[in-house]
Amino acid sequence: MIANLAQLAAEETKQNPLVPAGPELLIGTIAFAIVFFFFWKKLLPNINKVLEERRAAIEGGIEEADAMKVEAQSVLEQYKAQLAEARHEAARLRQEAQEQGAALIAEMRAEGQRQREEIVVAGHSQIEADRKAAAQTLRQDVGKLATELAGKLVGESLEDHARQSRVIDRFLDELEEKAEATR
């Protein structure tokens, strides 16, 4: 027996260690076929189904992303158009405001000029009225003084109003003529 075992051990050592024995090879092949069949019939369809769902979800996501990108581009173009329109409107309003401001300034200047001219005319009128009043008062005062002085010089009373007015007017006219001659 020991000799048989030694002989079997020698035969086994002669065989290639990478190649399994016949019965093991047969059992391994059958087990592989069973596992392969199980994978092929049960797991492979489930795996393919999951992969197909994933592919569809990814493609749907890509299509949705493309659609959203197109929509976003459309919204961006609309926004840019609205922004350009708003800028144009703002520029138009700014221009109108400047024109209105210029017109208002011109109107205010014209009104100021008109008021200034009214004030100047009123001032000239007041000055002329004051000058006439002063001249009248001066005529009266000078007339009284001249009448009193003439009355004292002549020695008679110049109480007659008509005579007094003629003397005063003649005296003042002579003064005015002398004043104009000296100018």
PDB file of C-alpha atoms in Angstrom:
ATOM      1  CA  MET A   1       0.000   0.000   0.000  1.00  0.00           C
ATOM      2  CA  ILE A   2       2.608   2.366   0.803  1.00  0.00           C
ATOM      3  CA  ALA A   3       4.135   1.492  -2.466  1.00  0.00           C
ATOM      4  CA  ASN A   4       0.870   2.260  -4.205  1.00  0.00           C
ATOM      5  CA  LEU A   5       0.611   5.582  -2.488  1.00  0.00           C
ATOM      6  CA  ALA A   6       4.140   6.438  -3.445  1.00  0.00           C
ATOM      7  CA  GLN A   7       3.445   5.485  -6.998  1.00  0.00           C
ATOM      8  CA  LEU A   8       0.254   7.626  -7.054  1.00  0.00           C
ATOM      9  CA  ALA A   9       2.131  10.517  -5.572  1.00  0.00           C
ATOM     10  CA  ALA A  10       4.792  10.169  -8.230  1.00  0.00           C
ATOM     11  CA  GLU A  11       2.156  10.122 -10.972  1.00  0.00           C
ATOM     12  CA  GLU A  12       0.472  13.176  -9.561  1.00  0.00           C
ATOM     13  CA  THR A  13       3.706  15.084  -9.455  1.00  0.00           C
ATOM     14  CA  LYS A  14       4.248  14.324 -13.117  1.00  0.00           C
ATOM     15  CA  GLN A  15       0.925  15.924 -14.016  1.00  0.00           C
ATOM     16  CA  ASN A  16       0.839  19.731 -14.746  1.00  0.00           C
ATOM     17  CA  PRO A  17      -0.169  21.596 -11.571  1.00  0.00           C
ATOM     18  CA  LEU A  18      -2.086  24.254 -13.562  1.00  0.00           C
ATOM     19  CA  VAL A  19      -4.428  21.781 -15.209  1.00  0.00           C
ATOM     20  CA  PRO A  20      -7.023  20.380 -12.801  1.00  0.00           C
ATOM     21  CA  ALA A  21      -7.898  16.750 -12.674  1.00  0.00           C
ATOM     22  CA  GLY A  22     -10.622  15.451 -15.011  1.00  0.00           C
ATOM     23  CA  PRO A  23     -13.473  15.158 -12.490  1.00  0.00           C
ATOM     24  CA  GLU A  24     -12.719  18.583 -11.054  1.00  0.00           C
ATOM     25  CA  LEU A  25     -12.648  20.028 -14.527  1.00  0.00           C
ATOM     26  CA  LEU A  26     -16.034  18.514 -15.299  1.00  0.00           C
ATOM     27  CA  ILE A  27     -17.628  19.744 -12.035  1.00  0.00           C
ATOM     28  CA  GLY A  28     -16.096  23.219 -12.531  1.00  0.00           C
ATOM     29  CA  THR A  29     -17.406  23.393 -16.099  1.00  0.00           C
ATOM     30  CA  ILE A  30     -20.925  22.344 -14.979  1.00  0.00           C
ATOM     31  CA  ALA A  31     -20.873  24.863 -12.115  1.00  0.00           C
ATOM     32  CA  PHE A  32     -19.682  27.573 -14.499  1.00  0.00           C
ATOM     33  CA  ALA A  33     -22.469  26.718 -16.971  1.00  0.00           C
ATOM     34  CA  ILE A  34     -25.071  26.897 -14.171  1.00  0.00           C
ATOM     35  CA  VAL A  35     -23.781  30.232 -12.912  1.00  0.00           C
ATOM     36  CA  PHE A  36     -23.474  31.543 -16.485  1.00  0.00           C
ATOM     37  CA  PHE A  37     -27.023  30.405 -17.309  1.00  0.00           C
ATOM     38  CA  PHE A  38     -28.309  32.043 -14.101  1.00  0.00           C
ATOM     39  CA  PHE A  39     -26.512  35.277 -14.929  1.00  0.00           C
ATOM     40  CA  TRP A  40     -27.634  35.146 -18.538  1.00  0.00           C
ATOM     41  CA  LYS A  41     -31.304  34.429 -17.754  1.00  0.00           C
ATOM     42  CA  LYS A  42     -31.833  36.368 -14.508  1.00  0.00           C
ATOM     43  CA  LEU A  43     -29.148  38.945 -13.823  1.00  0.00           C
ATOM     44  CA  LEU A  44     -28.193  40.054 -17.341  1.00  0.00           C
ATOM     45  CA  PRO A  45     -31.762  41.188 -18.241  1.00  0.00           C
ATOM     46  CA  ASN A  46     -32.027  43.047 -14.925  1.00  0.00           C
ATOM     47  CA  ILE A  47     -28.614  44.617 -15.448  1.00  0.00           C
ATOM     48  CA  ASN A  48     -29.528  45.533 -19.052  1.00  0.00           C
ATOM     49  CA  LYS A  49     -32.844  46.943 -17.848  1.00  0.00           C
ATOM     50  CA  VAL A  50     -31.118  49.095 -15.194  1.00  0.00           C
ATOM     51  CA  LEU A  51     -28.475  50.196 -17.710  1.00  0.00           C
ATOM     52  CA  GLU A  52     -31.185  51.030 -20.270  1.00  0.00           C
ATOM     53  CA  GLU A  53     -33.114  53.038 -17.650  1.00  0.00           C
ATOM     54  CA  ARG A  54     -29.929  54.860 -16.733  1.00  0.00           C
ATOM     55  CA  ARG A  55     -29.126  55.531 -20.382  1.00  0.00           C
ATOM     56  CA  ALA A  56     -32.681  56.817 -20.946  1.00  0.00           C
ATOM     57  CA  ALA A  57     -32.473  58.968 -17.827  1.00  0.00           C
ATOM     58  CA  ILE A  58     -29.118  60.380 -18.889  1.00  0.00           C
ATOM     59  CA  GLU A  59     -30.308  61.008 -22.453  1.00  0.00           C
ATOM     60  CA  GLY A  60     -33.535  62.544 -21.093  1.00  0.00           C
ATOM     61  CA  GLY A  61     -31.457  64.690 -18.759  1.00  0.00           C
ATOM     62  CA  ILE A  62     -29.236  65.745 -21.633  1.00  0.00           C
ATOM     63  CA  GLU A  63     -32.266  66.537 -23.817  1.00  0.00           C
ATOM     64  CA  GLU A  64     -33.858  68.412 -20.929  1.00  0.00           C
ATOM     65  CA  ALA A  65     -30.613  70.278 -20.318  1.00  0.00           C
ATOM     66  CA  ASP A  66     -30.422  71.151 -24.021  1.00  0.00           C
ATOM     67  CA  ALA A  67     -34.041  72.350 -23.956  1.00  0.00           C
ATOM     68  CA  MET A  68     -33.350  74.393 -20.822  1.00  0.00           C
ATOM     69  CA  LYS A  69     -30.224  75.780 -22.452  1.00  0.00           C
ATOM     70  CA  VAL A  70     -32.238  76.859 -25.496  1.00  0.00           C
ATOM     71  CA  GLU A  71     -34.904  78.335 -23.218  1.00  0.00           C
ATOM     72  CA  ALA A  72     -32.257  80.086 -21.122  1.00  0.00           C
ATOM     73  CA  GLN A  73     -30.698  81.474 -24.293  1.00  0.00           C
ATOM     74  CA  SER A  74     -34.126  82.721 -25.377  1.00  0.00           C
ATOM     75  CA  VAL A  75     -34.736  84.315 -21.976  1.00  0.00           C
ATOM     76  CA  LEU A  76     -31.262  85.873 -22.112  1.00  0.00           C
ATOM     77  CA  GLU A  77     -31.997  87.363 -25.530  1.00  0.00           C
ATOM     78  CA  GLN A  78     -35.320  88.716 -24.265  1.00  0.00           C
ATOM     79  CA  TYR A  79     -33.575  90.170 -21.216  1.00  0.00           C
ATOM     80  CA  LYS A  80     -30.935  91.791 -23.412  1.00  0.00           C
ATOM     81  CA  ALA A  81     -33.641  93.221 -25.664  1.00  0.00           C
ATOM     82  CA  GLN A  82     -35.559  94.573 -22.657  1.00  0.00           C
ATOM     83  CA  LEU A  83     -32.359  95.981 -21.202  1.00  0.00           C
ATOM     84  CA  ALA A  84     -31.516  97.699 -24.482  1.00  0.00           C
ATOM     85  CA  GLU A  85     -35.066  99.050 -24.682  1.00  0.00           C
ATOM     86  CA  ALA A  86     -34.878 100.269 -21.076  1.00  0.00           C
ATOM     87  CA  ARG A  87     -31.557 101.971 -21.773  1.00  0.00           C
ATOM     88  CA  HIS A  88     -33.004 103.582 -24.879  1.00  0.00           C
ATOM     89  CA  GLU A  89     -36.052 104.745 -22.909  1.00  0.00           C
ATOM     90  CA  ALA A  90     -33.813 106.101 -20.132  1.00  0.00           C
ATOM     91  CA  ALA A  91     -31.714 107.981 -22.680  1.00  0.00           C
ATOM     92  CA  ARG A  92     -34.885 109.387 -24.273  1.00  0.00           C
ATOM     93  CA  LEU A  93     -36.252 110.473 -20.883  1.00  0.00           C
ATOM     94  CA  ARG A  94     -32.911 112.016 -19.963  1.00  0.00           C
ATOM     95  CA  GLN A  95     -32.878 113.918 -23.270  1.00  0.00           C
ATOM     96  CA  GLU A  96     -36.460 115.115 -22.722  1.00  0.00           C
ATOM     97  CA  ALA A  97     -35.574 116.212 -19.183  1.00  0.00           C
ATOM     98  CA  GLN A  98     -32.579 118.148 -20.476  1.00  0.00           C
ATOM     99  CA  GLU A  99     -34.715 119.800 -23.154  1.00  0.00           C
ATOM    100  CA  GLN A 100     -37.412 120.652 -20.621  1.00  0.00           C
ATOM    101  CA  GLY A 101     -34.765 121.973 -18.246  1.00  0.00           C
ATOM    102  CA  ALA A 102     -33.269 124.134 -20.981  1.00  0.00           C
ATOM    103  CA  ALA A 103     -36.730 125.413 -21.936  1.00  0.00           C
ATOM    104  CA  LEU A 104     -37.536 126.109 -18.288  1.00  0.00           C
ATOM    105  CA  ILE A 105     -34.262 127.973 -17.827  1.00  0.00           C
ATOM    106  CA  ALA A 106     -34.912 130.020 -20.971  1.00  0.00           C
ATOM    107  CA  GLU A 107     -38.446 130.750 -19.788  1.00  0.00           C
ATOM    108  CA  MET A 108     -37.197 131.758 -16.340  1.00  0.00           C
ATOM    109  CA  ARG A 109     -34.549 133.993 -17.891  1.00  0.00           C
ATOM    110  CA  ALA A 110     -37.157 135.656 -20.100  1.00  0.00           C
ATOM    111  CA  GLU A 111     -39.444 136.123 -17.086  1.00  0.00           C
ATOM    112  CA  GLY A 112     -36.539 137.533 -15.066  1.00  0.00           C
ATOM    113  CA  GLN A 113     -35.650 139.873 -17.909  1.00  0.00           C
ATOM    114  CA  ARG A 114     -39.289 141.004 -18.192  1.00  0.00           C
ATOM    115  CA  GLN A 115     -39.505 141.595 -14.429  1.00  0.00           C
ATOM    116  CA  ARG A 116     -36.205 143.458 -14.474  1.00  0.00           C
ATOM    117  CA  GLU A 117     -37.462 145.694 -17.266  1.00  0.00           C
ATOM    118  CA  GLU A 118     -40.709 146.309 -15.371  1.00  0.00           C
ATOM    119  CA  ILE A 119     -38.725 147.222 -12.258  1.00  0.00           C
ATOM    120  CA  VAL A 120     -36.469 149.546 -14.290  1.00  0.00           C
ATOM    121  CA  VAL A 121     -39.465 151.210 -15.958  1.00  0.00           C
ATOM    122  CA  ALA A 122     -41.214 151.556 -12.601  1.00  0.00           C
ATOM    123  CA  GLY A 123     -38.006 152.968 -11.116  1.00  0.00           C
ATOM    124  CA  HIS A 124     -37.649 155.464 -13.932  1.00  0.00           C
ATOM    125  CA  SER A 125     -41.294 156.457 -13.534  1.00  0.00           C
ATOM    126  CA  GLN A 126     -40.835 156.890  -9.797  1.00  0.00           C
ATOM    127  CA  ILE A 127     -37.648 158.893 -10.296  1.00  0.00           C
ATOM    128  CA  GLU A 128     -39.380 161.102 -12.862  1.00  0.00           C
ATOM    129  CA  ALA A 129     -42.342 161.608 -10.533  1.00  0.00           C
ATOM    130  CA  ASP A 130     -39.991 162.389  -7.631  1.00  0.00           C
ATOM    131  CA  ARG A 131     -38.001 164.781  -9.837  1.00  0.00           C
ATOM    132  CA  LYS A 132     -41.180 166.587 -10.909  1.00  0.00           C
ATOM    133  CA  ALA A 133     -42.399 166.765  -7.319  1.00  0.00           C
ATOM    134  CA  ALA A 134     -39.017 168.067  -6.176  1.00  0.00           C
ATOM    135  CA  ALA A 135     -38.968 170.599  -9.025  1.00  0.00           C
ATOM    136  CA  GLN A 136     -42.482 171.721  -8.125  1.00  0.00           C
ATOM    137  CA  THR A 137     -41.597 172.026  -4.449  1.00  0.00           C
ATOM    138  CA  LEU A 138     -38.394 173.823  -5.356  1.00  0.00           C
ATOM    139  CA  ARG A 139     -40.299 176.196  -7.645  1.00  0.00           C
ATOM    140  CA  GLN A 140     -42.723 176.988  -4.865  1.00  0.00           C
ATOM    141  CA  ASP A 141     -39.987 177.511  -2.289  1.00  0.00           C
ATOM    142  CA  VAL A 142     -37.824 179.531  -4.654  1.00  0.00           C
ATOM    143  CA  GLY A 143     -40.906 181.495  -5.744  1.00  0.00           C
ATOM    144  CA  LYS A 144     -41.781 182.377  -2.165  1.00  0.00           C
ATOM    145  CA  LEU A 145     -38.242 183.353  -1.381  1.00  0.00           C
ATOM    146  CA  ALA A 146     -37.921 185.322  -4.605  1.00  0.00           C
ATOM    147  CA  THR A 147     -41.243 187.063  -3.971  1.00  0.00           C
ATOM    148  CA  GLU A 148     -40.284 187.961  -0.442  1.00  0.00           C
ATOM    149  CA  LEU A 149     -36.860 189.124  -1.559  1.00  0.00           C
ATOM    150  CA  ALA A 150     -38.267 191.107  -4.477  1.00  0.00           C
ATOM    151  CA  GLY A 151     -40.895 192.586  -2.189  1.00  0.00           C
ATOM    152  CA  LYS A 152     -38.242 193.712   0.229  1.00  0.00           C
ATOM    153  CA  LEU A 153     -36.056 195.093  -2.550  1.00  0.00           C
ATOM    154  CA  VAL A 154     -38.807 196.878  -4.420  1.00  0.00           C
ATOM    155  CA  GLY A 155     -40.489 197.954  -1.283  1.00  0.00           C
ATOM    156  CA  GLU A 156     -43.967 196.977  -2.353  1.00  0.00           C
ATOM    157  CA  SER A 157     -45.970 193.935  -1.701  1.00  0.00           C
ATOM    158  CA  LEU A 158     -46.148 191.294  -4.366  1.00  0.00           C
ATOM    159  CA  GLU A 159     -49.078 189.544  -2.844  1.00  0.00           C
ATOM    160  CA  ASP A 160     -50.986 189.338  -6.071  1.00  0.00           C
ATOM    161  CA  HIS A 161     -50.916 185.685  -6.988  1.00  0.00           C
ATOM    162  CA  ALA A 162     -50.933 186.107 -10.776  1.00  0.00           C
ATOM    163  CA  ARG A 163     -48.099 188.581 -10.670  1.00  0.00           C
ATOM    164  CA  GLN A 164     -46.240 186.389  -8.250  1.00  0.00           C
ATOM    165  CA  SER A 165     -46.551 183.368 -10.578  1.00  0.00           C
ATOM    166  CA  ARG A 166     -45.323 185.346 -13.597  1.00  0.00           C
ATOM    167  CA  VAL A 167     -42.295 186.654 -11.732  1.00  0.00           C
ATOM    168  CA  ILE A 168     -41.437 183.219 -10.408  1.00  0.00           C
ATOM    169  CA  ASP A 169     -41.850 181.532 -13.790  1.00  0.00           C
ATOM    170  CA  ARG A 170     -39.731 184.138 -15.521  1.00  0.00           C
ATOM    171  CA  PHE A 171     -37.021 183.818 -12.869  1.00  0.00           C
ATOM    172  CA  LEU A 172     -36.945 180.037 -13.057  1.00  0.00           C
ATOM    173  CA  ASP A 173     -36.954 180.058 -16.867  1.00  0.00           C
ATOM    174  CA  GLU A 174     -33.917 182.305 -16.814  1.00  0.00           C
ATOM    175  CA  LEU A 175     -32.203 179.937 -14.373  1.00  0.00           C
ATOM    176  CA  GLU A 176     -32.960 176.951 -16.584  1.00  0.00           C
ATOM    177  CA  GLU A 177     -31.639 178.738 -19.677  1.00  0.00           C
ATOM    178  CA  LYS A 178     -28.418 179.561 -17.872  1.00  0.00           C
ATOM    179  CA  ALA A 179     -28.105 175.946 -16.680  1.00  0.00           C
ATOM    180  CA  GLU A 180     -28.591 174.587 -20.208  1.00  0.00           C
ATOM    181  CA  ALA A 181     -26.115 177.074 -21.620  1.00  0.00           C
ATOM    182  CA  THR A 182     -23.429 175.919 -19.203  1.00  0.00           C
ATOM    183  CA  ARG A 183     -23.827 172.243 -20.105  1.00  0.00           C
TER     184      ARG A 183
END
